[in-house]
Amino acid sequence: MRTWWKEAVGYQIYPRSFKDSNNDGIGDINGIREKLGYLKELGIDFIWITPIYASPNFDNGYDISDYCAISSDFGTMEEFKELVNEAKRLEIKIIMDLVINHTSNQHNWFEKSRQKDPNYRDFYIWHEPVNGKEPNDWQSIFGGSVWTYDKVREEYYFHTFAKEQPDLNWDSPAMKNKIVEMIEWWANQGIDGFRIDAISHIKKEKWDQPNNDPKRPFKAFQNVEGIGEYLTELNTIFKKHNLMTVGEASGVTAEEAEVWVGKDGYFNMIFEFEHTGLWRTANDEQPFKQFKEALVRWQEACANDKGWNALYMENHDLPRSISVYGDDSSVYRTISGKALAMAFMLLQGTPFIYQGQEIGMTNTTFDSIDEVNATDTIYMYHQLITNGYSETQALEQISAVTRDNARTPMQWDGSEFAGFSETKPWLKVNQNKGSVNVKLEQEDANSIFNFYKQLIQLRKNHPVFVSGEFRYVETEAEPVFHYERRNEQEQYAIVVNLSKEEQAFVSLDELTDNKLVLSNYLDYDFSKLRPFEARLYKLS
Ligand code: GLC
Ligand code: CA
């Protein structure tokens, strides 16, 4: 059976930074609409839009105060409907972000819950003080205790992330009903699916369990045993409305792939964290072996219809992939950007391209903490200062890892605000806008953008890249990622040098008799792979 989302290529839009249509410095719905043609040209089949709902923006929209209202920063419900219609006309599907682990503390459910309104009192996770203190010492993902005291209710409430993001109580049937109602409401707005935020956190351990394993610091509220009961219930709603689902599932390992994304799994796909979790900074030594192992583990776990992968290298929470895994100097930016593109776009699964990835956007430099927006980064900065770092050292450290790197405005051209807006945007524009932008990339036949276009067309024209078998090939060169895709009609080999050093290895010699279909170097060398060289061979 053919399934649209297996054959599709997705594109993630972070609306605040995509395109500002009314020049107030904030990207918006009409900006997305303006650029649908661009996405069509690239070959995109669906877009995932991160939250555009009413929110006080403590965590840029991941703190929702009204699920069924559009934030005025982004536009109106009418404009959203126009976007849906226009996207339909262009055959681009729309996936919305579903944030149901928590709401904003300004959601009226929370207000009612803290007032102990009988209809809402158990909507959140409340606990009376224990010996005048927090019920336990668990630490939240954004730093500090998971518990915050509420003076009105005179109890603590639980939050996986910031204190402005209280967790919903998934043991409350009334709460669940409200969420189901909301999901159904959105399903009726003509959307095609959901990316489900932070979903592996909705179940918590008993409060008296210790949570001090430094390797898994959030273990007590991440993929906790029994979570499947909640997820199975949710799945029936998604199925009923024929919605495509991709869950954000930190803490889920490849061993659990079938349970999460198999035939009777909770979701169609998940974003796993194993490969991206390995590389946090641009300065780390590159763990090639573990990186390949993580990717291969997931490929094999989902083989033979045991599941389906969501392929990604970037999102709005991670620094830019070229800066982390590749090389963002002017010498290798284009080459390493293409190498990463080939390594991940031809794996089995549905690719999700994050805005700007297709033009090789890179990390930026933050010159002052005032230029940083992400609350978790600001928290980290102050921690570093407390631990004795100088301001310069702390800035350097956070510049390399902050998710704001992914959130700088999309670079459409080389003008002052990169064609994103005519006013100063909410977050600084990357200083390299003059050399890295859509306009230049479209004009240059050898650009990263045109390379992505070719890879997308390969997926569309050759079913082997969608449903063909994935086969990992061992090489003695650790930084080389070598794999094959095979079906009865066609066989291909992909070899990518993930490093800046030249690599020569035995299986390369065997490959060079085959037809070279695509590569990121303009000339050919039989004997070795040059820095970040990537080749696609059709096997004969
Ligand atoms: C997810 C989102 C991230 C957000 C967090 C809390 O991880 O991707 O941006 O901060 O959930 O909602
Ligand atoms: Ca705007």
PDB file of N, CA and C in Angstrom, residues 387-427:
ATOM      1  N   ASN A 387      29.554  29.945  37.719  1.00  0.00           N
ATOM      2  CA  ASN A 387      30.631  28.970  37.874  1.00  0.00           C
ATOM      3  C   ASN A 387      32.009  29.524  37.526  1.00  0.00           C
ATOM      4  N   GLY A 388      32.099  30.832  37.404  1.00  0.00           N
ATOM      5  CA  GLY A 388      33.421  31.441  37.263  1.00  0.00           C
ATOM      6  C   GLY A 388      33.877  31.752  35.841  1.00  0.00           C
ATOM      7  N   TYR A 389      33.024  31.532  34.845  1.00  0.00           N
ATOM      8  CA  TYR A 389      33.398  31.898  33.481  1.00  0.00           C
ATOM      9  C   TYR A 389      33.380  33.417  33.333  1.00  0.00           C
ATOM     10  N   SER A 390      34.269  33.942  32.472  1.00  0.00           N
ATOM     11  CA  SER A 390      34.181  35.367  32.148  1.00  0.00           C
ATOM     12  C   SER A 390      33.016  35.532  31.171  1.00  0.00           C
ATOM     13  N   GLU A 391      32.580  36.791  30.986  1.00  0.00           N
ATOM     14  CA  GLU A 391      31.462  37.018  30.057  1.00  0.00           C
ATOM     15  C   GLU A 391      31.825  36.546  28.649  1.00  0.00           C
ATOM     16  N   THR A 392      33.062  36.811  28.248  1.00  0.00           N
ATOM     17  CA  THR A 392      33.511  36.406  26.909  1.00  0.00           C
ATOM     18  C   THR A 392      33.483  34.884  26.759  1.00  0.00           C
ATOM     19  N   GLN A 393      34.007  34.209  27.783  1.00  0.00           N
ATOM     20  CA  GLN A 393      34.009  32.738  27.717  1.00  0.00           C
ATOM     21  C   GLN A 393      32.595  32.183  27.677  1.00  0.00           C
ATOM     22  N   ALA A 394      31.739  32.742  28.517  1.00  0.00           N
ATOM     23  CA  ALA A 394      30.356  32.251  28.585  1.00  0.00           C
ATOM     24  C   ALA A 394      29.647  32.468  27.250  1.00  0.00           C
ATOM     25  N   LEU A 395      29.876  33.640  26.650  1.00  0.00           N
ATOM     26  CA  LEU A 395      29.243  33.938  25.354  1.00  0.00           C
ATOM     27  C   LEU A 395      29.722  32.993  24.271  1.00  0.00           C
ATOM     28  N   GLU A 396      31.027  32.725  24.296  1.00  0.00           N
ATOM     29  CA  GLU A 396      31.601  31.842  23.298  1.00  0.00           C
ATOM     30  C   GLU A 396      30.962  30.451  23.421  1.00  0.00           C
ATOM     31  N   GLN A 397      30.845  30.012  24.646  1.00  0.00           N
ATOM     32  CA  GLN A 397      30.258  28.689  24.897  1.00  0.00           C
ATOM     33  C   GLN A 397      28.812  28.616  24.413  1.00  0.00           C
ATOM     34  N   ILE A 398      28.015  29.607  24.789  1.00  0.00           N
ATOM     35  CA  ILE A 398      26.604  29.535  24.405  1.00  0.00           C
ATOM     36  C   ILE A 398      26.395  29.773  22.903  1.00  0.00           C
ATOM     37  N   SER A 399      27.256  30.605  22.312  1.00  0.00           N
ATOM     38  CA  SER A 399      27.132  30.847  20.862  1.00  0.00           C
ATOM     39  C   SER A 399      27.219  29.545  20.077  1.00  0.00           C
ATOM     40  N   ALA A 400      28.039  28.624  20.561  1.00  0.00           N
ATOM     41  CA  ALA A 400      28.235  27.371  19.830  1.00  0.00           C
ATOM     42  C   ALA A 400      27.034  26.437  19.956  1.00  0.00           C
ATOM     43  N   VAL A 401      26.300  26.548  21.048  1.00  0.00           N
ATOM     44  CA  VAL A 401      25.246  25.548  21.277  1.00  0.00           C
ATOM     45  C   VAL A 401      23.817  26.076  21.238  1.00  0.00           C
ATOM     46  N   THR A 402      23.643  27.385  21.329  1.00  0.00           N
ATOM     47  CA  THR A 402      22.273  27.873  21.499  1.00  0.00           C
ATOM     48  C   THR A 402      21.367  27.564  20.309  1.00  0.00           C
ATOM     49  N   ARG A 403      20.110  27.273  20.624  1.00  0.00           N
ATOM     50  CA  ARG A 403      19.133  27.021  19.570  1.00  0.00           C
ATOM     51  C   ARG A 403      18.759  28.306  18.834  1.00  0.00           C
ATOM     52  N   ASP A 404      19.165  29.459  19.366  1.00  0.00           N
ATOM     53  CA  ASP A 404      18.939  30.701  18.618  1.00  0.00           C
ATOM     54  C   ASP A 404      19.693  30.700  17.286  1.00  0.00           C
ATOM     55  N   ASN A 405      20.728  29.883  17.171  1.00  0.00           N
ATOM     56  CA  ASN A 405      21.435  29.765  15.896  1.00  0.00           C
ATOM     57  C   ASN A 405      20.493  29.348  14.775  1.00  0.00           C
ATOM     58  N   ALA A 406      19.507  28.531  15.127  1.00  0.00           N
ATOM     59  CA  ALA A 406      18.563  28.050  14.111  1.00  0.00           C
ATOM     60  C   ALA A 406      17.441  29.052  13.886  1.00  0.00           C
ATOM     61  N   ARG A 407      17.359  30.046  14.760  1.00  0.00           N
ATOM     62  CA  ARG A 407      16.198  30.934  14.750  1.00  0.00           C
ATOM     63  C   ARG A 407      16.490  32.306  14.162  1.00  0.00           C
ATOM     64  N   THR A 408      17.744  32.550  13.756  1.00  0.00           N
ATOM     65  CA  THR A 408      18.019  33.839  13.122  1.00  0.00           C
ATOM     66  C   THR A 408      17.195  33.899  11.830  1.00  0.00           C
ATOM     67  N   PRO A 409      16.808  35.127  11.424  1.00  0.00           N
ATOM     68  CA  PRO A 409      15.901  35.243  10.278  1.00  0.00           C
ATOM     69  C   PRO A 409      16.420  34.530   9.026  1.00  0.00           C
ATOM     70  N   MET A 410      15.493  33.953   8.307  1.00  0.00           N
ATOM     71  CA  MET A 410      15.776  33.293   7.036  1.00  0.00           C
ATOM     72  C   MET A 410      16.416  34.310   6.100  1.00  0.00           C
ATOM     73  N   GLN A 411      17.477  33.876   5.422  1.00  0.00           N
ATOM     74  CA  GLN A 411      18.224  34.792   4.554  1.00  0.00           C
ATOM     75  C   GLN A 411      17.759  34.671   3.103  1.00  0.00           C
ATOM     76  N   TRP A 412      16.851  35.578   2.740  1.00  0.00           N
ATOM     77  CA  TRP A 412      16.285  35.536   1.387  1.00  0.00           C
ATOM     78  C   TRP A 412      17.181  36.248   0.370  1.00  0.00           C
ATOM     79  N   ASP A 413      17.838  37.321   0.835  1.00  0.00           N
ATOM     80  CA  ASP A 413      18.785  38.019  -0.054  1.00  0.00           C
ATOM     81  C   ASP A 413      19.850  38.712   0.794  1.00  0.00           C
ATOM     82  N   GLY A 414      20.687  39.515   0.150  1.00  0.00           N
ATOM     83  CA  GLY A 414      21.815  40.100   0.867  1.00  0.00           C
ATOM     84  C   GLY A 414      21.536  41.480   1.457  1.00  0.00           C
ATOM     85  N   SER A 415      20.280  41.936   1.415  1.00  0.00           N
ATOM     86  CA  SER A 415      19.971  43.287   1.902  1.00  0.00           C
ATOM     87  C   SER A 415      20.067  43.377   3.427  1.00  0.00           C
ATOM     88  N   GLU A 416      19.880  44.581   3.956  1.00  0.00           N
ATOM     89  CA  GLU A 416      20.173  44.825   5.375  1.00  0.00           C
ATOM     90  C   GLU A 416      19.544  43.783   6.308  1.00  0.00           C
ATOM     91  N   PHE A 417      18.268  43.505   6.120  1.00  0.00           N
ATOM     92  CA  PHE A 417      17.624  42.518   6.985  1.00  0.00           C
ATOM     93  C   PHE A 417      17.336  41.222   6.223  1.00  0.00           C
ATOM     94  N   ALA A 418      18.206  40.960   5.267  1.00  0.00           N
ATOM     95  CA  ALA A 418      18.239  39.691   4.538  1.00  0.00           C
ATOM     96  C   ALA A 418      16.954  39.378   3.765  1.00  0.00           C
ATOM     97  N   GLY A 419      16.166  40.427   3.471  1.00  0.00           N
ATOM     98  CA  GLY A 419      14.930  40.190   2.728  1.00  0.00           C
ATOM     99  C   GLY A 419      13.861  39.528   3.572  1.00  0.00           C
ATOM    100  N   PHE A 420      14.160  39.378   4.866  1.00  0.00           N
ATOM    101  CA  PHE A 420      13.178  38.797   5.782  1.00  0.00           C
ATOM    102  C   PHE A 420      12.147  39.855   6.151  1.00  0.00           C
ATOM    103  N   SER A 421      12.622  41.084   6.313  1.00  0.00           N
ATOM    104  CA  SER A 421      11.775  42.178   6.765  1.00  0.00           C
ATOM    105  C   SER A 421      12.429  43.479   6.329  1.00  0.00           C
ATOM    106  N   GLU A 422      11.656  44.565   6.429  1.00  0.00           N
ATOM    107  CA  GLU A 422      12.281  45.857   6.161  1.00  0.00           C
ATOM    108  C   GLU A 422      12.609  46.578   7.459  1.00  0.00           C
ATOM    109  N   THR A 423      12.220  45.977   8.567  1.00  0.00           N
ATOM    110  CA  THR A 423      12.558  46.549   9.878  1.00  0.00           C
ATOM    111  C   THR A 423      13.493  45.588  10.596  1.00  0.00           C
ATOM    112  N   LYS A 424      14.101  46.075  11.660  1.00  0.00           N
ATOM    113  CA  LYS A 424      15.002  45.250  12.457  1.00  0.00           C
ATOM    114  C   LYS A 424      14.221  44.075  13.029  1.00  0.00           C
ATOM    115  N   PRO A 425      14.647  42.866  12.707  1.00  0.00           N
ATOM    116  CA  PRO A 425      13.905  41.683  13.162  1.00  0.00           C
ATOM    117  C   PRO A 425      14.039  41.426  14.656  1.00  0.00           C
ATOM    118  N   TRP A 426      13.161  40.573  15.164  1.00  0.00           N
ATOM    119  CA  TRP A 426      13.132  40.243  16.594  1.00  0.00           C
ATOM    120  C   TRP A 426      14.424  39.576  17.070  1.00  0.00           C
ATOM    121  N   LEU A 427      15.158  38.916  16.145  1.00  0.00           N
ATOM    122  CA  LEU A 427      16.429  38.280  16.496  1.00  0.00           C
ATOM    123  C   LEU A 427      17.433  38.696  15.426  1.00  0.00           C
TER     124      LEU A 427
END
